[in-house]
Each structure stands twice: as structure tokens, then as C-alpha cells.
XYZ file of C-alpha atoms in Angstrom:
53
model
C 52.525 -17.295 70.261
C 49.846 -17.889 67.849
C 49.697 -16.028 64.637
C 46.485 -14.309 62.509
C 45.283 -16.438 59.868
C 44.250 -13.216 58.185
C 47.487 -10.993 58.217
C 50.066 -13.265 59.811
C 51.264 -11.314 62.726
C 51.762 -12.501 66.262
C 48.611 -12.403 68.460
C 49.822 -11.365 71.937
C 48.486 -12.448 75.420
C 45.669 -10.172 76.506
C 44.844 -8.571 73.112
C 41.559 -8.558 71.976
C 41.541 -11.448 69.433
C 39.576 -14.442 68.589
C 40.216 -18.205 68.152
C 37.889 -20.996 67.123
C 38.208 -24.165 65.231
C 37.709 -24.051 61.462
C 34.086 -24.353 60.630
C 34.870 -26.792 57.799
C 37.358 -29.308 58.911
C 37.333 -28.850 62.524
C 41.122 -29.713 62.659
C 42.958 -26.255 62.714
C 42.623 -23.477 65.158
C 41.739 -20.192 63.262
C 43.458 -17.009 65.178
C 42.403 -13.549 64.235
C 43.981 -10.500 65.601
C 42.272 -7.420 67.101
C 42.680 -5.450 63.981
C 41.726 -8.008 61.678
C 38.619 -9.244 63.666
C 37.305 -5.630 63.771
C 37.710 -5.195 60.245
C 36.091 -9.074 59.330
C 39.189 -9.605 57.217
C 39.163 -13.018 55.257
C 41.021 -15.529 56.986
C 42.302 -19.213 55.433
C 42.495 -22.449 57.221
C 46.031 -23.766 57.268
C 44.943 -27.139 57.440
C 41.994 -27.526 54.311
C 42.407 -24.128 52.949
C 38.764 -23.141 53.724
C 38.129 -19.101 53.594
C 35.902 -17.344 55.705
C 35.255 -13.864 57.319
């Protein structure tokens, strides 16, 4: 199960979440849970350390 890159909690199937490639390195998948997506919380890429909202 993927983990939210902003808060670290599991992202469950059927949850309104988002997933996209890191805009800087394109090597890692960024996941944001429903709560972090709605609050535009900052995420950090596990591969290159890029931070975004």
C-alpha cells in the first residue's frame, strides 16, 4: 500500500488521493492522501529530496 509523501500514512484504495511523478527527477512516484491533498501540504520526493505543494 502506498504511503502519503506529506504525512506518511497509508493511502487506501478508493480514497480521493493523488499520485504523480516527481516534477524534478521523474524517478519517484509522489502520493498525497485525501487530507494532505485538500490542505495542499508540502511533500518531499524520496528519490531526490525535491519539495512541493
